[in-house]
mmCIF file of C-alpha atoms in Angstrom:
data_model
loop_
_atom_site.group_PDB
_atom_site.id
_atom_site.type_symbol
_atom_site.label_atom_id
_atom_site.label_comp_id
_atom_site.label_asym_id
_atom_site.label_seq_id
_atom_site.Cartn_x
_atom_site.Cartn_y
_atom_site.Cartn_z
ATOM 1 C CA MET A 1 -176.239 -41.727 -25.433
ATOM 2 C CA SER A 2 -179.935 -42.033 -24.652
ATOM 3 C CA LEU A 3 -182.118 -44.742 -26.098
ATOM 4 C CA SER A 4 -183.884 -42.310 -28.428
ATOM 5 C CA GLU A 5 -180.582 -40.854 -29.679
ATOM 6 C CA LEU A 6 -179.287 -44.367 -30.255
ATOM 7 C CA LYS A 7 -182.430 -45.254 -32.179
ATOM 8 C CA THR A 8 -182.244 -42.107 -34.331
ATOM 9 C CA LYS A 9 -178.560 -42.652 -35.117
ATOM 10 C CA ALA A 10 -179.289 -46.308 -35.936
ATOM 11 C CA GLU A 11 -182.084 -45.303 -38.335
ATOM 12 C CA ILE A 12 -179.757 -42.900 -40.152
ATOM 13 C CA LEU A 13 -176.975 -45.495 -40.384
ATOM 14 C CA LEU A 14 -179.420 -48.193 -41.490
ATOM 15 C CA SER A 15 -180.678 -45.915 -44.259
ATOM 16 C CA LYS A 16 -177.105 -45.287 -45.415
ATOM 17 C CA PHE A 17 -176.391 -49.018 -45.270
ATOM 18 C CA TYR A 18 -179.402 -49.799 -47.484
ATOM 19 C CA LYS A 19 -178.046 -47.281 -49.973
ATOM 20 C CA GLY A 20 -174.790 -49.257 -50.149
ATOM 21 C CA ASP A 21 -172.610 -47.654 -47.465
ATOM 22 C CA ASP A 22 -170.640 -50.497 -45.833
ATOM 23 C CA THR A 23 -169.051 -48.078 -43.364
ATOM 24 C CA ALA A 24 -172.525 -47.445 -41.945
ATOM 25 C CA PHE A 25 -172.919 -51.196 -41.441
ATOM 26 C CA SER A 26 -169.629 -51.260 -39.563
ATOM 27 C CA GLU A 27 -170.818 -48.406 -37.339
ATOM 28 C CA LEU A 28 -174.091 -50.250 -36.660
ATOM 29 C CA TYR A 29 -172.098 -53.301 -35.687
ATOM 30 C CA ASP A 30 -169.959 -51.240 -33.304
ATOM 31 C CA MET A 31 -173.082 -49.627 -31.798
ATOM 32 C CA TYR A 32 -174.902 -52.874 -31.100
ATOM 33 C CA VAL A 33 -172.315 -55.612 -30.575
ATOM 34 C CA GLN A 34 -171.877 -54.866 -26.857
ATOM 35 C CA VAL A 35 -175.634 -54.460 -26.327
ATOM 36 C CA LEU A 36 -176.204 -57.856 -27.916
ATOM 37 C CA PHE A 37 -173.389 -59.433 -25.940
ATOM 38 C CA ASN A 38 -174.804 -58.073 -22.659
ATOM 39 C CA TYR A 39 -178.242 -59.383 -23.594
ATOM 40 C CA GLY A 40 -176.927 -62.757 -24.748
ATOM 41 C CA ILE A 41 -174.747 -63.363 -21.716
ATOM 42 C CA ARG A 42 -177.948 -63.483 -19.678
ATOM 43 C CA LEU A 43 -179.154 -66.299 -21.903
ATOM 44 C CA THR A 44 -175.998 -68.408 -22.031
ATOM 45 C CA SER A 45 -172.648 -68.586 -20.318
ATOM 46 C CA ASP A 46 -170.968 -69.925 -23.478
ATOM 47 C CA GLN A 47 -169.257 -66.761 -24.697
ATOM 48 C CA GLU A 48 -167.855 -68.320 -27.876
ATOM 49 C CA LEU A 49 -171.286 -69.576 -28.924
ATOM 50 C CA LEU A 50 -172.714 -66.151 -28.126
ATOM 51 C CA LYS A 51 -170.091 -64.355 -30.236
ATOM 52 C CA ASP A 52 -170.755 -66.731 -33.148
ATOM 53 C CA CYS A 53 -174.499 -66.135 -32.887
ATOM 54 C CA ILE A 54 -174.026 -62.353 -32.786
ATOM 55 C CA HIS A 55 -171.929 -62.555 -35.954
ATOM 56 C CA ASP A 56 -174.606 -64.739 -37.581
ATOM 57 C CA VAL A 57 -177.234 -62.123 -36.744
ATOM 58 C CA PHE A 58 -175.179 -59.364 -38.375
ATOM 59 C CA ILE A 59 -174.576 -61.546 -41.427
ATOM 60 C CA LYS A 60 -178.354 -61.943 -41.650
ATOM 61 C CA VAL A 61 -178.781 -58.142 -41.468
ATOM 62 C CA TYR A 62 -176.186 -57.714 -44.208
ATOM 63 C CA ALA A 63 -177.984 -60.271 -46.375
ATOM 64 C CA LYS A 64 -181.299 -58.457 -45.888
ATOM 65 C CA ARG A 65 -179.912 -55.498 -47.821
ATOM 66 C CA SER A 66 -179.796 -57.544 -51.021
ATOM 67 C CA GLU A 67 -183.278 -58.949 -50.353
ATOM 68 C CA ASN A 68 -184.758 -55.443 -50.347
ATOM 69 C CA SER A 69 -186.630 -56.156 -47.120
ATOM 70 C CA PRO A 70 -185.898 -53.238 -44.795
ATOM 71 C CA ILE A 71 -185.789 -53.600 -41.022
ATOM 72 C CA ASN A 72 -188.154 -51.233 -39.200
ATOM 73 C CA ASN A 73 -186.881 -51.410 -35.603
ATOM 74 C CA LEU A 74 -183.245 -52.478 -35.667
ATOM 75 C CA SER A 75 -182.672 -52.881 -31.917
ATOM 76 C CA SER A 76 -185.722 -55.131 -31.458
ATOM 77 C CA TYR A 77 -184.861 -57.038 -34.614
ATOM 78 C CA LEU A 78 -181.305 -57.684 -33.394
ATOM 79 C CA LEU A 79 -182.358 -58.800 -29.912
ATOM 80 C CA ILE A 80 -185.070 -61.127 -31.158
ATOM 81 C CA SER A 81 -182.819 -62.529 -33.881
ATOM 82 C CA LEU A 82 -180.066 -63.222 -31.346
ATOM 83 C CA LYS A 83 -182.482 -64.949 -28.985
ATOM 84 C CA ASN A 84 -183.854 -67.094 -31.814
ATOM 85 C CA ARG A 85 -180.365 -67.895 -33.099
ATOM 86 C CA LEU A 86 -179.286 -69.025 -29.617
ATOM 87 C CA TYR A 87 -182.422 -71.154 -29.271
ATOM 88 C CA ASP A 88 -181.670 -72.808 -32.600
ATOM 89 C CA GLU A 89 -178.163 -73.638 -31.410
ATOM 90 C CA PHE A 90 -179.457 -75.012 -28.108
ATOM 91 C CA ARG A 91 -182.017 -77.176 -29.886
ATOM 92 C CA ARG A 92 -179.421 -78.491 -32.292
ATOM 93 C CA ALA A 93 -176.855 -79.227 -29.588
ATOM 94 C CA SER A 94 -179.114 -80.811 -27.012
ATOM 95 C CA PHE A 95 -181.472 -83.720 -26.996
ATOM 96 C CA SER A 96 -181.141 -84.779 -23.375
ATOM 97 C CA SER A 97 -183.691 -83.973 -20.679
ATOM 98 C CA GLU A 98 -181.151 -81.932 -18.705
ATOM 99 C CA ALA A 99 -180.560 -79.689 -21.687
ATOM 100 C CA GLU A 100 -184.303 -79.290 -22.170
ATOM 101 C CA MET A 101 -184.594 -78.174 -18.556
ATOM 102 C CA ASP A 102 -181.857 -75.587 -19.124
ATOM 103 C CA GLU A 103 -183.663 -74.389 -22.243
ATOM 104 C CA CYS A 104 -186.905 -74.065 -20.306
ATOM 105 C CA HIS A 105 -185.144 -72.007 -17.615
ATOM 106 C CA MET A 106 -183.499 -69.911 -20.305
ATOM 107 C CA GLN A 107 -186.910 -69.250 -21.889
ATOM 108 C CA ARG A 108 -188.289 -67.823 -18.636
ATOM 109 C CA CYS A 109 -185.172 -65.703 -18.105
ATOM 110 C CA SER A 110 -185.257 -64.481 -21.693
ATOM 111 C CA ASP A 111 -188.907 -63.506 -21.478
ATOM 112 C CA ASP A 112 -188.195 -61.423 -18.385
ATOM 113 C CA ILE A 113 -185.286 -59.653 -20.082
ATOM 114 C CA GLU A 114 -187.259 -59.057 -23.250
ATOM 115 C CA ASP A 115 -190.277 -57.750 -21.325
ATOM 116 C CA GLU A 116 -188.014 -55.443 -19.317
ATOM 117 C CA TYR A 117 -186.407 -54.114 -22.505
ATOM 118 C CA ILE A 118 -189.763 -53.572 -24.211
ATOM 119 C CA LEU A 119 -191.161 -51.763 -21.162
ATOM 120 C CA SER A 120 -188.118 -49.482 -20.972
ATOM 121 C CA GLU A 121 -188.421 -48.707 -24.679
ATOM 122 C CA ILE A 122 -192.135 -47.912 -24.310
ATOM 123 C CA GLU A 123 -191.432 -45.647 -21.321
ATOM 124 C CA SER A 124 -188.683 -43.895 -23.253
ATOM 125 C CA MET A 125 -190.996 -43.309 -26.216
ATOM 126 C CA LYS A 126 -193.738 -41.968 -23.908
ATOM 127 C CA HIS A 127 -191.254 -39.639 -22.230
ATOM 128 C CA GLN A 128 -190.045 -38.350 -25.610
ATOM 129 C CA LYS A 129 -193.643 -37.768 -26.737
ATOM 130 C CA VAL A 130 -194.496 -35.838 -23.561
ATOM 131 C CA MET A 131 -191.335 -33.743 -23.847
ATOM 132 C CA SER A 132 -192.056 -32.867 -27.483
ATOM 133 C CA LEU A 133 -195.649 -31.952 -26.601
ATOM 134 C CA MET A 134 -194.495 -29.792 -23.686
ATOM 135 C CA ASP A 135 -192.213 -27.882 -26.073
ATOM 136 C CA ASN A 136 -195.387 -26.480 -27.696
ATOM 137 C CA LEU A 137 -196.317 -24.659 -24.487
ATOM 138 C CA THR A 138 -195.210 -21.281 -23.217
ATOM 139 C CA THR A 139 -192.873 -21.270 -20.232
ATOM 140 C CA ARG A 140 -195.704 -20.296 -17.860
ATOM 141 C CA GLN A 141 -198.057 -22.965 -19.231
ATOM 142 C CA ARG A 142 -195.332 -25.577 -18.883
ATOM 143 C CA GLN A 143 -194.676 -24.488 -15.289
ATOM 144 C CA ALA A 144 -198.369 -24.559 -14.366
ATOM 145 C CA ILE A 145 -198.999 -27.959 -15.928
ATOM 146 C CA THR A 146 -195.864 -29.400 -14.342
ATOM 147 C CA LEU A 147 -196.867 -28.089 -10.935
ATOM 148 C CA TYR A 148 -200.435 -29.374 -11.244
ATOM 149 C CA TYR A 149 -199.970 -32.767 -12.903
ATOM 150 C CA LEU A 150 -196.464 -33.846 -11.972
ATOM 151 C CA GLU A 151 -196.026 -32.251 -8.571
ATOM 152 C CA GLU A 152 -199.754 -32.598 -7.778
ATOM 153 C CA ARG A 153 -200.035 -29.078 -6.391
ATOM 154 C CA LYS A 154 -203.379 -27.413 -5.790
ATOM 155 C CA TYR A 155 -204.400 -24.291 -7.717
ATOM 156 C CA GLU A 156 -203.904 -22.098 -4.637
ATOM 157 C CA GLU A 157 -200.275 -23.230 -4.344
ATOM 158 C CA ILE A 158 -199.697 -22.703 -8.061
ATOM 159 C CA CYS A 159 -201.091 -19.163 -7.722
ATOM 160 C CA GLN A 160 -198.553 -18.414 -5.008
ATOM 161 C CA ILE A 161 -195.628 -20.023 -6.845
ATOM 162 C CA LEU A 162 -196.358 -18.277 -10.151
ATOM 163 C CA ASN A 163 -197.476 -15.065 -8.429
ATOM 164 C CA MET A 164 -200.768 -15.036 -10.352
ATOM 165 C CA ASN A 165 -204.420 -14.870 -9.364
ATOM 166 C CA TYR A 166 -206.677 -17.923 -9.376
ATOM 167 C CA HIS A 167 -208.543 -17.140 -12.616
ATOM 168 C CA SER A 168 -205.318 -16.409 -14.506
ATOM 169 C CA VAL A 169 -203.882 -19.785 -13.469
ATOM 170 C CA ARG A 170 -207.108 -21.555 -14.519
ATOM 171 C CA ASN A 171 -207.006 -19.791 -17.911
ATOM 172 C CA LEU A 172 -203.309 -20.605 -18.290
ATOM 173 C CA MET A 173 -203.963 -24.278 -17.565
ATOM 174 C CA HIS A 174 -206.954 -24.358 -19.911
ATOM 175 C CA ARG A 175 -205.035 -22.792 -22.810
ATOM 176 C CA GLY A 176 -202.102 -25.118 -22.141
ATOM 177 C CA MET A 177 -204.313 -28.196 -22.238
ATOM 178 C CA ILE A 178 -205.901 -27.051 -25.497
ATOM 179 C CA LYS A 179 -202.408 -26.632 -27.029
ATOM 180 C CA LEU A 180 -201.398 -30.092 -25.819
ATOM 181 C CA ARG A 181 -204.522 -31.689 -27.304
ATOM 182 C CA GLU A 182 -203.969 -29.936 -30.631
ATOM 183 C CA ALA A 183 -200.305 -30.952 -30.714
ATOM 184 C CA ALA A 184 -201.153 -34.560 -29.868
ATOM 185 C CA LYS A 185 -203.447 -34.924 -32.882
#
């Protein structure tokens, strides 16, 4: 399942959960528990602590339903909540300098993981946006724009590939770009 499909399914389940469907909450848990565990295991090697923190995060999500404060981006909310919950546990459990050093190292590691996740989510959203915009084009316009912008072909090559004359390719590209601009508004 792609990231965008996961996000869409999560939004639907979250909506059902806010309307009182506890089965939807169970499905959300099943969707995200392994993702959270994989993320958390990079932050701590204590698997029992990690499992407890993941459960605490889901209890917090469940409690939010009664507070009438909806969650906008569930995956980000869960990851950030887990990280914060783990930090709270580390702070509570450790007051020695060695533990503080571990926490400092964990902070750097966590920032890298979080940045990587955010960048992949941004790239995925950009890709989805481009794909939806490209769906507005005719097949020929899509081919011409792909050849020119993605494959970095020159107009002469595009003319040969599409078996069209130079002016027709220029017009095709121009009309395609106009459609893309209109669709992007």
